[in-house]
mmCIF file of C-alpha atoms in Angstrom:
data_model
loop_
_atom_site.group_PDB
_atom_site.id
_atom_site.type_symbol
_atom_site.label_atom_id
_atom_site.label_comp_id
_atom_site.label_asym_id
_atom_site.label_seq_id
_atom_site.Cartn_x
_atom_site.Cartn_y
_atom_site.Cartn_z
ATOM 1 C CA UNK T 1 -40.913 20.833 31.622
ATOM 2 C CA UNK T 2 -38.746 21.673 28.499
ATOM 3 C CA UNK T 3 -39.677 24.886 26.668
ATOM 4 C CA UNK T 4 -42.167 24.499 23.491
ATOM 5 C CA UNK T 5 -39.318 24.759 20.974
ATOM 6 C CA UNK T 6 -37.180 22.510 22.596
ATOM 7 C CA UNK T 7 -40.251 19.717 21.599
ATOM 8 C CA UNK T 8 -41.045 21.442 18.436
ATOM 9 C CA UNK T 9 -39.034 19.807 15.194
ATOM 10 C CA UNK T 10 -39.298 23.013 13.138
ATOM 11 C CA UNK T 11 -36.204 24.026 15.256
ATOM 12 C CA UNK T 12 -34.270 20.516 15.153
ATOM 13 C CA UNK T 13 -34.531 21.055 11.156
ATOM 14 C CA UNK T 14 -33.465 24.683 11.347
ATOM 15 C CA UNK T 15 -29.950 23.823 13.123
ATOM 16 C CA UNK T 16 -30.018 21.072 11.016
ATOM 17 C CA UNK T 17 -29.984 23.281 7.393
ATOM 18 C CA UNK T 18 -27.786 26.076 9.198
ATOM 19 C CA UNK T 19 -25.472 23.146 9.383
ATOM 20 C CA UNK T 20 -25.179 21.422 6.004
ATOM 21 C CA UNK T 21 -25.368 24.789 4.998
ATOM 22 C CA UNK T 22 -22.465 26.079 5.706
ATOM 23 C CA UNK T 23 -20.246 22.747 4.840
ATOM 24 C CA UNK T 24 -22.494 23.690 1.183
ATOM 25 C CA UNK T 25 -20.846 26.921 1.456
ATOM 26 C CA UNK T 26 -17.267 25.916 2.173
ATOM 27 C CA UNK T 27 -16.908 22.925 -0.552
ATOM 28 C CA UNK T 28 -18.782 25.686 -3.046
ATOM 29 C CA UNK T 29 -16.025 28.380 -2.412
ATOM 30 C CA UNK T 30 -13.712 25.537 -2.649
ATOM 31 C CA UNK T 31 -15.470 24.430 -6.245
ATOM 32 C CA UNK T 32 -14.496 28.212 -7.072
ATOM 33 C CA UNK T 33 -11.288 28.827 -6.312
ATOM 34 C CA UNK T 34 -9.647 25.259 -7.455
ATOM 35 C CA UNK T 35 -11.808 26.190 -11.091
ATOM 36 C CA UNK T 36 -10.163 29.625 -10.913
ATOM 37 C CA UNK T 37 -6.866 28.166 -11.007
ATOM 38 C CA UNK T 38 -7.542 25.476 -13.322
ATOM 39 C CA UNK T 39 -8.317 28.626 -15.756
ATOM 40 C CA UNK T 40 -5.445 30.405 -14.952
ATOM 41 C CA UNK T 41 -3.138 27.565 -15.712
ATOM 42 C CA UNK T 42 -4.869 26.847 -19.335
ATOM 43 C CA UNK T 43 -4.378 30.698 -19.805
ATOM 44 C CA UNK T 44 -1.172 30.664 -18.828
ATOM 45 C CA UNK T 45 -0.032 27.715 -20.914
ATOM 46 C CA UNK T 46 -2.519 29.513 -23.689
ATOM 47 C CA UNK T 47 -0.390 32.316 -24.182
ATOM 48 C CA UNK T 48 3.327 30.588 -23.954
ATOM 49 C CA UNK T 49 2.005 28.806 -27.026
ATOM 50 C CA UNK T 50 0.558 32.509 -28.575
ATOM 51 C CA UNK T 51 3.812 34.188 -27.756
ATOM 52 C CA UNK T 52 6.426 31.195 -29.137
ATOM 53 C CA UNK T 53 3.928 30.235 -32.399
ATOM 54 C CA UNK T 54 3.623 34.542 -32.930
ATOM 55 C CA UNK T 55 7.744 34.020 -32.950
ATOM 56 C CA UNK T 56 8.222 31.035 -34.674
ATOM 57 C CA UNK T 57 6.056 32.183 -37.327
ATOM 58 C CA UNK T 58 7.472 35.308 -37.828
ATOM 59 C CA UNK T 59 4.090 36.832 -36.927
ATOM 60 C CA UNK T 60 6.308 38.853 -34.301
ATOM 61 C CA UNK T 61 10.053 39.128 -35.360
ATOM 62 C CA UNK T 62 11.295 41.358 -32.069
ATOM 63 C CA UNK T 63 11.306 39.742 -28.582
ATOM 64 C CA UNK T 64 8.582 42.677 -27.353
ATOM 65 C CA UNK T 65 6.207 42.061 -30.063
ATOM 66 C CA UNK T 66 6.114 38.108 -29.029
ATOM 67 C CA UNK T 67 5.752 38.911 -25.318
ATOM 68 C CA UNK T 68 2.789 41.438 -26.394
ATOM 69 C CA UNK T 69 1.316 38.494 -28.414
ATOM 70 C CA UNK T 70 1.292 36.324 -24.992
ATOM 71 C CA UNK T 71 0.127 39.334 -22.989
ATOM 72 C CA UNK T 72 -3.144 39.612 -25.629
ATOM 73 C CA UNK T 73 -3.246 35.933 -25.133
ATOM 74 C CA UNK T 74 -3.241 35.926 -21.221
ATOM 75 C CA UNK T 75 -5.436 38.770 -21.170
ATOM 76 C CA UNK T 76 -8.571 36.647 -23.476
ATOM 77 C CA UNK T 77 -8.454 34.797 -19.971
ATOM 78 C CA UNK T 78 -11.447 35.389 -17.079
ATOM 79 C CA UNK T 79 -10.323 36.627 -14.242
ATOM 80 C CA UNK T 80 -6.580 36.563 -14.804
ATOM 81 C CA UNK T 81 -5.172 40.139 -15.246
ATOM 82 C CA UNK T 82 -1.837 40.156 -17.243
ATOM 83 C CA UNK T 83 -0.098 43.043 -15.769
ATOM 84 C CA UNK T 84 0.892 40.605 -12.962
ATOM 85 C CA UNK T 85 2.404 38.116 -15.772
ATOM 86 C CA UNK T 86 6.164 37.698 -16.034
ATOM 87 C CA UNK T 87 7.310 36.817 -19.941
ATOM 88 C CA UNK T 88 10.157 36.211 -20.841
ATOM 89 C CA UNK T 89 11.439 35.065 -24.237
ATOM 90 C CA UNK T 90 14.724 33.467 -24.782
ATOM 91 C CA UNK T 91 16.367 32.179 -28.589
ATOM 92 C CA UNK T 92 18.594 29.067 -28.086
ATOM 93 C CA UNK T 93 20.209 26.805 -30.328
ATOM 94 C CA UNK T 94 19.911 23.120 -30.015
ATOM 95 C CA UNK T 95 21.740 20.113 -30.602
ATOM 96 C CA UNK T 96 20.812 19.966 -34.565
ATOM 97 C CA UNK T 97 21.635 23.130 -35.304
ATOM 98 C CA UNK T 98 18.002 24.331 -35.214
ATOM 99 C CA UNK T 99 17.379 27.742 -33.331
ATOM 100 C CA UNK T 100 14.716 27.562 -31.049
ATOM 101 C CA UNK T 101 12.420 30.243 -29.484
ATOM 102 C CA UNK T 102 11.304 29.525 -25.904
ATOM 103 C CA UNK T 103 8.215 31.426 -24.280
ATOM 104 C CA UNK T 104 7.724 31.386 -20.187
ATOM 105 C CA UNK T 105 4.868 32.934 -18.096
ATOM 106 C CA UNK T 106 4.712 33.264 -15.155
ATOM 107 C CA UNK T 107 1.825 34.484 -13.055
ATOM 108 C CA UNK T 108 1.021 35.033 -9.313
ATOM 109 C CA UNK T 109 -2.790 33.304 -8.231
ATOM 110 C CA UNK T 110 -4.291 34.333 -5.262
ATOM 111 C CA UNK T 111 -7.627 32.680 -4.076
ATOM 112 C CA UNK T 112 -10.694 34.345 -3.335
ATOM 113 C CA UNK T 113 -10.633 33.447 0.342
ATOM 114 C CA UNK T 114 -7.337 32.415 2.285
ATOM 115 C CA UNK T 115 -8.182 29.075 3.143
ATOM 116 C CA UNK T 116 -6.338 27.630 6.725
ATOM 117 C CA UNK T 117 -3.527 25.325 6.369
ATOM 118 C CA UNK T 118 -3.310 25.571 2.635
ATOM 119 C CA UNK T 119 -1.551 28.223 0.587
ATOM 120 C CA UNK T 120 -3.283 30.878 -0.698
ATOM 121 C CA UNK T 121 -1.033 32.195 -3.633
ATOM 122 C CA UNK T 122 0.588 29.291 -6.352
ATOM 123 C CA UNK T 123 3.243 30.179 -9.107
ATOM 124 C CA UNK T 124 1.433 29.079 -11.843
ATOM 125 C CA UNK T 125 4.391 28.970 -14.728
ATOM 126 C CA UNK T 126 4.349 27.627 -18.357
ATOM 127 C CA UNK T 127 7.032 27.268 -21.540
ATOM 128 C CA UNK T 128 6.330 26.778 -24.682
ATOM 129 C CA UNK T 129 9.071 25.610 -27.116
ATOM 130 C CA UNK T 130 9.202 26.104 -30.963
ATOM 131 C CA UNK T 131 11.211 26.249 -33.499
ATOM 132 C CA UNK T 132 12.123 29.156 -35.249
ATOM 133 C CA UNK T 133 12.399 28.507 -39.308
ATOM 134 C CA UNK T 134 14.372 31.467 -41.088
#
């Protein structure tokens, strides 16, 4: 004779939830982390375009006053700290003539949990490109 929870379906649905629930958990943490990075990206892109429009405009006329501009910029981002952030600023001239200020970030992302067989850090890097008007 089985025991009386082994007929009983209150436990059948209880291994059941415990179940789906943790597949809820691991495609939530998953939601997270691939929104997390999606952020960091925009931000990172975000404040390349601060840094070379801050230049371009002569808002910021020295190369550490633009890469402060993209700093502010990256640090208006959630959850992104810009201390991490490489930025470097570079003046070129192109085929026209034209001088043009470039902008790159470059920030390290680590997920919140170190997920198996996937990487858990990306190189999230951005340029911007303008065109510097004397």
């Amino acid at each position: 004779m089985p025991p009386r929870f082994a007929r009983d379906e209150g436990a059948q649905s209880l291994v059941e939830t415990a179940l789906s629930l943790s597949v809820l958990v691991f495609l939530i943490l998953g939601g997270v982390d691939l929104g997390r990075a999606y952020v960091a990206q925009v931000g990172v892109l975000n404040a390349a375009r601060a840094g070379a429009f801050a230049g371009a405009s002569q808002a910021a006329t020295t190369d550490p006053a633009i890469a402060s501009y993209a700093t502010e910029e990256l640090g208006r981002t959630i959850g992104v700290d810009p201390a991490l952030a490489t930025i470097t600023v570079t003046h070129t001239t192109g085929g026209g003539g034209e001088r043009l200020l470039t902008v790159r970030v470059e920030y390290p992302f680590r997920t919140v949990v170190p997920w198996p067989l996937l990487p858990n850090a990306l190189a999230l890097d951005r340029s911007a490109i303008f065109r510097e008007y004397p």
